[in-house]
Amino acid sequence: MKKFCITETMAETEEEQPDQLLQGSPALQGERVVFTGTLASMTHHKAWEFVEQHGGQAAQHVSRSTTLLVVGEEGWPLEADGSPSVNLSQAQELIQEGTPIRIIKESDWLALIELRDPGVNMDQLYTPAMLTQMLNIPVGTIRRWERQGLIKPVRKIFRLPYFSFQEVASVRRLSQLLESGVHPRELEESLQHLGKVFNEIDAPLSQLTLLSQDAQLLLKDERGLIDPKQGQRVFDFGTEETEVPELAGEEEFEGTIEFTEHLKTPEVKDRSAEEWFQEGCQYLDAGEAKPAIEAFRLSLLGQPDVPETHLHLAEALYLKGNTEGALERYYAAVEWDHDYIEAWTQLGCLHNELGDPEAALQAFEIALQVHPDYPDAHLHTAEVLHQLNRVEEAVPHWKIYLEFDEMGPWADMARQRLEEFEDDDEELTFP
């Protein structure tokens, strides 16, 4: 491969490219391309190489010679202070001055260069476990966002949700900015500014509203303030009231909510099974295993036939260090719903952790019988087979997994395993 370097600026004396390119010309012939925001499909450096391969020139910064600005789709192109990216703002200013710059999304750019590899399919869907690996988000956070309505699965297969990568990445980016101290109103203004370029603005504004409320609300009981997101006490330095930042057009909320029953050790009282379940989820989200376990048990007293409650109780027991207890609760989940593939997969993982790989393979096999295209089960199956030195049996499972994911660390691991197998196979074939 020839050495690739980034063109910082383009010579103003270069000849103008014709408006209409000859048929058969490279897709980016005559284009000066800049990327902004985080790309979901590849690194910026790899994208620059694709630009060169397709007849264009790449630059790091927007200038008057720029003809195409590609906006990455891993979250919104926002700076650390919540403002729109510098390159995007600069391009919009130049467009207003009459410079012919096109602004397109990453997925449209991929279509332009006819890159059809599965690893850059922007319409691909992902399980919670896959997103956990790719975006470094705890699976519990993804589930909480789903319960809150921040993200919605594109489809569900036997209780297993599949999400759009872009939607989850968008929520993660907004959440990170809020947690870093950016005011919701500044983010709202930035999103509205981005909406002038892309029409997809209603969903992120709604997500911002929910996130800002979740991040800023403090609850108060007789012992002081509580952060409901973390389930932890917050020091009250004598301020008279706590303000909750609001979005434009909303009434300002001042003070704290007097709260006496939330986030305490659960006590038996007149609550529904669903209310106890939600209570348990809040404790589990906050990493408080003991009260979560009690809440889920109280929920099951009212409704013992709810598989999701058994699964969440299993997760709380595992968090508490009770692996054997978690195993039994996962079994309870599949007893009530034999097609609960997430529970079967967790059973396989726990069996392997407890030193029984054959039982793990049996659990993964059941999950794949229910849903043959379940990527997580294929990967876990391959890894256990690799652990047992049954690498040839593992190869088809790694390959199937890579049909669904080529972006995250799990995909990198699967590719590495396949490369090692091919190298070993060549050594055996040609000593």
Short mmCIF file of C-alpha atoms in Angstrom, two decimals:
data_model
loop_
_atom_site.label_atom_id
_atom_site.label_comp_id
_atom_site.label_asym_id
_atom_site.label_seq_id
_atom_site.Cartn_x
_atom_site.Cartn_y
_atom_site.Cartn_z
CA MET A 1 0.00 0.00 0.00
CA LYS A 2 1.40 3.38 -0.89
CA LYS A 3 2.02 5.91 1.86
CA PHE A 4 -1.00 8.11 2.57
CA CYS A 5 -0.81 11.63 3.92
CA ILE A 6 -3.50 14.16 4.75
CA THR A 7 -3.74 17.27 2.58
CA GLU A 8 -4.08 20.14 5.04
CA THR A 9 -4.76 22.76 2.40
CA MET A 10 -5.37 22.61 -1.30
CA ALA A 11 -3.51 24.78 -3.77
CA GLU A 12 -5.78 27.56 -4.96
CA THR A 13 -4.15 27.38 -8.39
CA GLU A 14 -5.39 23.88 -9.15
CA GLU A 15 -7.52 23.59 -12.24
CA GLU A 16 -11.28 23.52 -11.75
CA GLN A 17 -12.81 20.06 -12.11
CA PRO A 18 -15.62 19.80 -14.65
CA ASP A 19 -19.16 19.81 -13.23
CA GLN A 20 -20.02 16.55 -14.96
CA LEU A 21 -17.54 13.71 -14.51
CA LEU A 22 -16.92 11.22 -17.28
CA GLN A 23 -18.74 7.94 -16.97
CA GLY A 24 -16.50 5.44 -15.21
CA SER A 25 -14.62 8.09 -13.20
CA PRO A 26 -13.87 7.29 -9.54
CA ALA A 27 -16.74 8.13 -7.20
CA LEU A 28 -14.83 10.96 -5.47
CA GLN A 29 -12.96 12.29 -8.51
CA GLY A 30 -12.34 16.00 -7.92
CA GLU A 31 -13.76 15.99 -4.39
CA ARG A 32 -11.93 17.55 -1.41
CA VAL A 33 -13.34 15.68 1.56
CA VAL A 34 -13.37 16.50 5.28
CA PHE A 35 -14.83 14.32 8.05
CA THR A 36 -16.34 15.62 11.28
CA GLY A 37 -17.64 13.83 14.36
CA THR A 38 -16.92 10.21 15.22
CA LEU A 39 -17.41 7.75 12.39
CA ALA A 40 -19.39 4.63 13.25
CA SER A 41 -17.92 2.50 10.48
CA MET A 42 -14.17 3.14 10.68
CA THR A 43 -11.45 5.47 11.92
CA HIS A 44 -10.86 8.83 10.24
CA HIS A 45 -7.51 7.60 8.94
CA LYS A 46 -9.14 4.62 7.24
CA ALA A 47 -11.76 6.94 5.75
CA TRP A 48 -9.00 9.19 4.35
CA GLU A 49 -7.51 6.12 2.63
CA PHE A 50 -10.89 5.32 1.06
CA VAL A 51 -11.13 8.91 -0.19
CA GLU A 52 -7.78 8.58 -1.94
CA GLN A 53 -8.65 5.16 -3.37
CA HIS A 54 -11.80 6.62 -4.91
CA GLY A 55 -10.09 9.56 -6.59
CA GLY A 56 -10.54 12.29 -3.96
CA GLN A 57 -8.31 14.24 -1.62
CA ALA A 58 -8.76 14.36 2.17
CA ALA A 59 -8.18 17.21 4.58
CA GLN A 60 -8.51 17.59 8.33
CA HIS A 61 -10.04 21.05 8.29
CA VAL A 62 -12.71 22.78 6.23
CA SER A 63 -11.49 25.47 3.83
CA ARG A 64 -12.74 27.20 0.69
CA SER A 65 -11.37 24.32 -1.36
CA THR A 66 -13.52 21.78 0.52
CA THR A 67 -16.29 20.29 -1.61
CA LEU A 68 -17.68 17.56 0.68
CA LEU A 69 -18.14 17.39 4.46
CA VAL A 70 -19.03 13.95 5.85
CA VAL A 71 -20.71 13.90 9.28
CA GLY A 72 -19.97 10.81 11.41
CA GLU A 73 -22.95 8.92 12.81
CA GLU A 74 -21.63 7.68 16.15
CA GLY A 75 -23.59 10.21 18.16
CA TRP A 76 -24.06 13.86 17.25
CA PRO A 77 -21.08 15.97 16.02
CA LEU A 78 -20.80 18.06 19.21
CA GLU A 79 -17.70 19.48 20.86
CA ALA A 80 -16.84 18.95 24.55
CA ASP A 81 -18.72 22.15 25.46
CA GLY A 82 -21.85 20.96 23.64
CA SER A 83 -21.47 23.26 20.63
CA PRO A 84 -21.63 21.98 17.03
CA SER A 85 -18.31 20.75 15.65
CA VAL A 86 -15.91 23.41 14.38
CA ASN A 87 -15.74 21.87 10.91
CA LEU A 88 -19.53 21.78 10.59
CA SER A 89 -19.92 25.40 11.74
CA GLN A 90 -17.14 26.52 9.39
CA ALA A 91 -18.74 24.69 6.45
CA GLN A 92 -22.13 26.30 7.11
CA GLU A 93 -20.54 29.76 7.20
CA LEU A 94 -18.77 29.14 3.89
CA ILE A 95 -21.99 27.84 2.32
CA GLN A 96 -23.74 31.07 3.33
CA GLU A 97 -20.93 32.98 1.60
CA GLY A 98 -21.54 31.01 -1.60
CA THR A 99 -18.92 28.24 -1.36
CA PRO A 100 -20.36 25.05 -2.93
CA ILE A 101 -19.83 22.57 -0.07
CA ARG A 102 -22.08 19.53 0.26
CA ILE A 103 -22.79 18.18 3.75
CA ILE A 104 -23.80 14.51 3.89
CA LYS A 105 -24.15 11.79 6.54
CA GLU A 106 -21.67 8.95 6.90
CA SER A 107 -24.18 6.39 5.60
CA ASP A 108 -24.73 8.45 2.42
CA TRP A 109 -20.96 8.69 1.90
CA LEU A 110 -20.63 4.92 2.23
CA ALA A 111 -23.34 4.46 -0.38
CA LEU A 112 -21.55 6.97 -2.62
CA ILE A 113 -18.36 4.91 -2.68
CA GLU A 114 -20.40 1.68 -2.87
CA LEU A 115 -18.87 0.24 0.25
CA ARG A 116 -21.15 -2.70 0.98
CA ASP A 117 -19.08 -4.58 3.53
CA PRO A 118 -21.23 -5.74 6.51
CA GLY A 119 -18.91 -3.91 8.88
CA VAL A 120 -20.03 -0.56 7.52
CA ASN A 121 -23.72 -1.25 7.21
CA MET A 122 -25.30 1.71 8.98
CA ASP A 123 -28.69 -0.01 9.07
CA GLN A 124 -27.30 -2.94 11.06
CA LEU A 125 -28.99 -3.82 14.35
CA TYR A 126 -27.31 -4.82 17.60
CA THR A 127 -28.17 -6.72 20.78
CA PRO A 128 -27.62 -5.04 24.17
CA ALA A 129 -24.52 -7.18 24.78
CA MET A 130 -23.00 -6.15 21.45
CA LEU A 131 -23.64 -2.47 22.18
CA THR A 132 -22.10 -2.90 25.63
CA GLN A 133 -18.86 -4.00 23.99
CA MET A 134 -18.90 -1.46 21.18
CA LEU A 135 -19.91 1.66 23.13
CA ASN A 136 -18.58 0.76 26.59
CA ILE A 137 -22.03 1.11 28.17
CA PRO A 138 -23.17 -1.29 30.92
CA VAL A 139 -25.95 -3.54 29.71
CA GLY A 140 -28.03 -2.36 32.68
CA THR A 141 -27.79 1.20 31.38
CA ILE A 142 -29.09 0.12 27.98
CA ARG A 143 -32.02 -1.63 29.64
CA ARG A 144 -32.74 1.42 31.79
CA TRP A 145 -32.74 3.67 28.74
CA GLU A 146 -35.21 1.29 27.10
CA ARG A 147 -37.51 1.36 30.15
CA GLN A 148 -37.37 5.17 30.20
CA GLY A 149 -38.25 5.40 26.51
CA LEU A 150 -34.90 6.96 25.57
CA ILE A 151 -34.24 4.20 23.06
CA LYS A 152 -36.66 1.86 21.34
CA PRO A 153 -35.77 -1.52 19.88
CA VAL A 154 -36.21 -1.76 16.15
CA ARG A 155 -37.43 -5.31 16.65
CA LYS A 156 -37.67 -8.00 19.32
CA ILE A 157 -37.09 -11.71 18.87
CA PHE A 158 -38.19 -13.89 21.81
CA ARG A 159 -37.80 -11.00 24.28
CA LEU A 160 -34.38 -10.08 22.84
CA PRO A 161 -34.30 -6.42 21.72
CA TYR A 162 -32.29 -5.29 18.70
CA PHE A 163 -31.34 -1.60 18.59
CA SER A 164 -30.08 0.87 16.03
CA PHE A 165 -26.44 1.70 16.70
CA GLN A 166 -26.96 5.37 15.86
CA GLU A 167 -29.84 5.83 18.31
CA VAL A 168 -27.93 4.36 21.25
CA ALA A 169 -24.75 6.23 20.31
CA SER A 170 -26.75 9.48 20.19
CA VAL A 171 -28.11 8.96 23.71
CA ARG A 172 -24.64 8.06 24.99
CA ARG A 173 -23.17 11.27 23.54
CA LEU A 174 -25.89 13.46 25.02
CA SER A 175 -25.57 11.67 28.37
CA GLN A 176 -21.80 12.19 28.43
CA LEU A 177 -22.16 15.91 27.75
CA LEU A 178 -24.80 16.35 30.45
CA GLU A 179 -22.67 14.47 32.97
CA SER A 180 -19.67 16.68 32.09
CA GLY A 181 -21.68 19.75 33.10
CA VAL A 182 -23.01 21.09 29.79
CA HIS A 183 -26.36 22.83 30.38
CA PRO A 184 -29.39 21.21 28.69
CA ARG A 185 -30.38 24.52 27.09
CA GLU A 186 -26.98 24.78 25.36
CA LEU A 187 -27.39 21.25 24.03
CA GLU A 188 -30.90 22.03 22.86
CA GLU A 189 -29.65 25.05 20.91
CA SER A 190 -26.87 22.96 19.36
CA LEU A 191 -29.31 20.23 18.33
CA GLN A 192 -31.63 22.80 16.78
CA HIS A 193 -28.63 24.18 14.89
CA LEU A 194 -27.80 20.68 13.64
CA GLY A 195 -31.44 20.27 12.69
CA LYS A 196 -30.92 22.90 10.00
CA VAL A 197 -28.56 20.41 8.33
CA PHE A 198 -30.34 17.15 9.20
CA ASN A 199 -34.08 16.83 9.67
CA GLU A 200 -33.77 14.10 12.33
CA ILE A 201 -34.15 16.38 15.34
CA ASP A 202 -37.35 15.42 17.17
CA ALA A 203 -35.99 12.18 18.67
CA PRO A 204 -32.74 13.65 20.12
CA LEU A 205 -34.61 16.61 21.58
CA SER A 206 -37.00 14.21 23.30
CA GLN A 207 -34.03 12.14 24.52
CA LEU A 208 -32.37 15.30 25.84
CA THR A 209 -35.49 16.21 27.81
CA LEU A 210 -35.61 12.80 29.51
CA LEU A 211 -31.85 12.69 30.12
CA SER A 212 -31.71 16.17 31.63
CA GLN A 213 -34.53 15.36 34.01
CA ASP A 214 -32.91 12.06 34.96
CA ALA A 215 -29.50 13.66 35.49
CA GLN A 216 -30.56 16.69 37.52
CA LEU A 217 -33.42 15.57 39.75
CA LEU A 218 -32.55 15.20 43.43
CA LEU A 219 -34.88 13.51 45.86
CA LYS A 220 -35.13 14.33 49.54
CA ASP A 221 -36.03 12.18 52.52
CA GLU A 222 -35.70 12.81 56.25
CA ARG A 223 -31.94 12.24 56.10
CA GLY A 224 -31.16 14.59 53.21
CA LEU A 225 -30.69 14.54 49.42
CA ILE A 226 -30.45 11.48 47.18
CA ASP A 227 -29.25 11.17 43.60
CA PRO A 228 -31.81 8.73 42.14
CA LYS A 229 -29.56 7.89 39.23
CA GLN A 230 -26.77 6.58 41.48
CA GLY A 231 -28.81 5.75 44.56
CA GLN A 232 -26.30 7.66 46.67
CA ARG A 233 -26.46 10.47 49.20
CA VAL A 234 -25.62 14.00 48.04
CA PHE A 235 -24.08 16.57 50.37
CA ASP A 236 -26.36 19.52 51.06
CA PHE A 237 -24.17 22.55 51.78
CA GLY A 238 -27.01 24.60 53.17
CA THR A 239 -28.43 25.88 49.92
CA GLU A 240 -32.05 26.83 50.18
CA GLU A 241 -33.10 25.04 47.04
CA THR A 242 -31.79 22.95 44.18
CA GLU A 243 -32.54 24.02 40.64
CA VAL A 244 -33.27 21.58 37.87
CA PRO A 245 -32.11 22.91 34.49
CA GLU A 246 -34.99 23.09 32.05
CA LEU A 247 -35.30 23.09 28.30
CA ALA A 248 -36.54 26.18 26.54
CA GLY A 249 -40.27 26.69 26.82
CA GLU A 250 -40.66 24.58 29.96
CA GLU A 251 -41.56 25.86 33.41
CA GLU A 252 -38.60 26.09 35.75
CA PHE A 253 -38.58 23.62 38.61
CA GLU A 254 -37.06 24.80 41.87
CA GLY A 255 -36.43 22.96 45.10
CA THR A 256 -36.36 19.28 45.84
CA ILE A 257 -39.01 16.65 45.96
CA GLU A 258 -39.91 15.57 49.47
CA PHE A 259 -39.41 11.84 49.31
CA THR A 260 -39.60 9.42 52.19
CA GLU A 261 -40.07 5.96 50.74
CA HIS A 262 -37.73 5.69 47.73
CA LEU A 263 -34.31 4.03 47.82
CA LYS A 264 -34.65 2.63 51.32
CA THR A 265 -34.34 -0.99 52.28
CA PRO A 266 -37.61 -2.44 50.97
CA GLU A 267 -40.32 -3.12 53.53
CA VAL A 268 -43.43 -5.18 52.94
CA LYS A 269 -46.22 -2.77 52.13
CA ASP A 270 -49.15 -2.49 49.77
CA ARG A 271 -47.38 -2.32 46.42
CA SER A 272 -47.98 -4.14 43.21
CA ALA A 273 -45.55 -6.65 41.74
CA GLU A 274 -44.76 -4.19 38.94
CA GLU A 275 -43.94 -1.45 41.46
CA TRP A 276 -41.59 -3.78 43.34
CA PHE A 277 -39.99 -4.74 40.00
CA GLN A 278 -39.36 -1.09 39.11
CA GLU A 279 -37.96 -0.53 42.60
CA GLY A 280 -35.59 -3.43 42.11
CA CYS A 281 -34.49 -2.11 38.72
CA GLN A 282 -33.65 1.28 40.24
CA TYR A 283 -31.51 -0.35 42.92
CA LEU A 284 -29.84 -2.61 40.36
CA ASP A 285 -29.08 0.40 38.12
CA ALA A 286 -27.44 2.05 41.14
CA GLY A 287 -25.35 -1.04 41.88
CA GLU A 288 -27.17 -1.74 45.16
CA ALA A 289 -27.49 -5.52 45.04
CA LYS A 290 -28.98 -6.28 48.46
CA PRO A 291 -32.08 -4.04 48.30
CA ALA A 292 -32.52 -4.99 44.62
CA ILE A 293 -32.66 -8.66 45.58
CA GLU A 294 -35.29 -7.96 48.25
CA ALA A 295 -37.41 -5.88 45.86
CA PHE A 296 -37.33 -8.53 43.13
CA ARG A 297 -38.25 -11.25 45.65
CA LEU A 298 -41.21 -9.17 46.84
CA SER A 299 -42.26 -8.71 43.21
CA LEU A 300 -42.13 -12.48 42.67
CA LEU A 301 -44.31 -13.04 45.73
CA GLY A 302 -47.05 -11.24 43.85
CA GLN A 303 -46.27 -12.55 40.36
CA PRO A 304 -44.02 -15.63 40.39
CA ASP A 305 -44.52 -16.33 36.68
CA VAL A 306 -42.71 -13.26 35.23
CA PRO A 307 -39.48 -14.41 33.51
CA GLU A 308 -37.97 -10.90 33.39
CA THR A 309 -38.16 -10.61 37.17
CA HIS A 310 -36.31 -13.91 37.60
CA LEU A 311 -33.65 -12.72 35.13
CA HIS A 312 -33.17 -9.42 36.95
CA LEU A 313 -33.02 -11.21 40.30
CA ALA A 314 -30.33 -13.46 38.82
CA GLU A 315 -28.32 -10.39 37.81
CA ALA A 316 -28.68 -8.88 41.29
CA LEU A 317 -27.57 -12.16 42.91
CA TYR A 318 -24.56 -12.31 40.58
CA LEU A 319 -23.69 -8.72 41.48
CA LYS A 320 -23.83 -9.74 45.16
CA GLY A 321 -21.39 -12.58 44.40
CA ASN A 322 -23.93 -15.40 44.65
CA THR A 323 -23.17 -17.16 41.35
CA GLU A 324 -24.93 -20.40 42.25
CA GLY A 325 -28.06 -18.51 43.25
CA ALA A 326 -27.94 -16.55 39.99
CA LEU A 327 -27.69 -19.81 38.06
CA GLU A 328 -30.86 -21.13 39.67
CA ARG A 329 -32.77 -17.94 38.92
CA TYR A 330 -31.76 -18.03 35.27
CA TYR A 331 -33.13 -21.57 35.21
CA ALA A 332 -36.36 -20.26 36.74
CA ALA A 333 -36.58 -17.70 33.91
CA VAL A 334 -36.35 -20.37 31.21
CA GLU A 335 -38.75 -22.63 33.10
CA TRP A 336 -41.40 -19.94 32.74
CA ASP A 337 -40.34 -19.10 29.16
CA HIS A 338 -38.40 -21.82 27.38
CA ASP A 339 -37.61 -19.43 24.51
CA TYR A 340 -35.94 -16.79 26.71
CA ILE A 341 -32.68 -16.75 24.77
CA GLU A 342 -30.91 -14.12 26.88
CA ALA A 343 -31.46 -16.29 29.96
CA TRP A 344 -30.14 -19.37 28.15
CA THR A 345 -27.06 -17.41 27.08
CA GLN A 346 -26.42 -16.21 30.63
CA LEU A 347 -26.81 -19.79 31.83
CA GLY A 348 -24.11 -20.83 29.39
CA CYS A 349 -21.78 -18.08 30.57
CA LEU A 350 -22.28 -18.95 34.24
CA HIS A 351 -21.81 -22.69 33.64
CA ASN A 352 -18.53 -21.94 31.91
CA GLU A 353 -17.49 -19.60 34.72
CA LEU A 354 -18.25 -22.38 37.24
CA GLY A 355 -16.05 -24.82 35.31
CA ASP A 356 -18.62 -26.77 33.31
CA PRO A 357 -18.01 -25.92 29.64
CA GLU A 358 -20.08 -28.84 28.33
CA ALA A 359 -23.16 -27.56 30.19
CA ALA A 360 -22.36 -24.12 28.79
CA LEU A 361 -22.38 -25.46 25.23
CA GLN A 362 -25.72 -27.17 25.84
CA ALA A 363 -27.26 -23.88 27.01
CA PHE A 364 -25.87 -21.99 23.99
CA GLU A 365 -27.16 -24.73 21.70
CA ILE A 366 -30.69 -24.28 23.07
CA ALA A 367 -30.44 -20.51 22.53
CA LEU A 368 -29.41 -21.11 18.91
CA GLN A 369 -32.21 -23.61 18.38
CA VAL A 370 -34.65 -20.86 19.37
CA HIS A 371 -32.91 -18.11 17.41
CA PRO A 372 -30.29 -19.46 14.94
CA ASP A 373 -29.07 -15.95 14.05
CA TYR A 374 -28.39 -14.86 17.65
CA PRO A 375 -24.89 -13.33 17.37
CA ASP A 376 -24.01 -13.43 21.09
CA ALA A 377 -24.67 -17.16 21.38
CA HIS A 378 -22.50 -17.88 18.31
CA LEU A 379 -19.60 -15.93 19.76
CA HIS A 380 -19.86 -17.52 23.22
CA THR A 381 -20.11 -20.97 21.65
CA ALA A 382 -16.99 -20.33 19.60
CA GLU A 383 -15.05 -19.13 22.63
CA VAL A 384 -15.94 -22.16 24.74
CA LEU A 385 -15.02 -24.49 21.86
CA HIS A 386 -11.74 -22.61 21.49
CA GLN A 387 -11.16 -23.05 25.22
CA LEU A 388 -11.68 -26.83 24.75
CA ASN A 389 -9.21 -26.85 21.80
CA ARG A 390 -12.05 -27.72 19.41
CA VAL A 391 -11.08 -24.87 17.13
CA GLU A 392 -12.37 -26.35 13.88
CA GLU A 393 -15.86 -26.52 15.42
CA ALA A 394 -15.51 -22.92 16.60
CA VAL A 395 -14.64 -21.49 13.17
CA PRO A 396 -18.21 -21.51 11.70
CA HIS A 397 -19.53 -19.70 14.78
CA TRP A 398 -16.91 -16.93 14.54
CA LYS A 399 -17.71 -16.51 10.87
CA ILE A 400 -21.44 -16.28 11.54
CA TYR A 401 -20.84 -13.69 14.25
CA LEU A 402 -18.84 -11.54 11.84
CA GLU A 403 -21.81 -11.52 9.47
CA PHE A 404 -23.63 -9.46 12.11
CA ASP A 405 -20.82 -7.35 13.56
CA GLU A 406 -17.48 -6.15 12.26
CA MET A 407 -17.11 -2.98 14.30
CA GLY A 408 -16.63 -3.81 17.97
CA PRO A 409 -14.00 -5.54 20.15
CA TRP A 410 -15.85 -8.84 19.91
CA ALA A 411 -15.54 -8.64 16.12
CA ASP A 412 -11.83 -7.88 16.44
CA MET A 413 -11.41 -10.92 18.68
CA ALA A 414 -13.32 -13.16 16.25
CA ARG A 415 -11.17 -11.99 13.32
CA GLN A 416 -8.01 -12.58 15.34
CA ARG A 417 -9.12 -16.11 16.21
CA LEU A 418 -9.84 -16.89 12.56
CA GLU A 419 -6.47 -15.51 11.46
CA GLU A 420 -4.71 -17.65 14.08
CA PHE A 421 -6.60 -20.72 12.88
CA GLU A 422 -5.72 -20.05 9.25
CA ASP A 423 -2.05 -19.55 10.14
CA ASP A 424 -1.97 -22.79 12.14
CA ASP A 425 -3.77 -24.64 9.35
CA GLU A 426 -1.20 -23.46 6.77
CA GLU A 427 1.65 -24.62 9.01
CA LEU A 428 0.08 -28.06 9.30
CA THR A 429 -0.60 -28.29 5.57
CA PHE A 430 2.80 -27.01 4.45
CA PRO A 431 5.40 -28.08 7.02
#
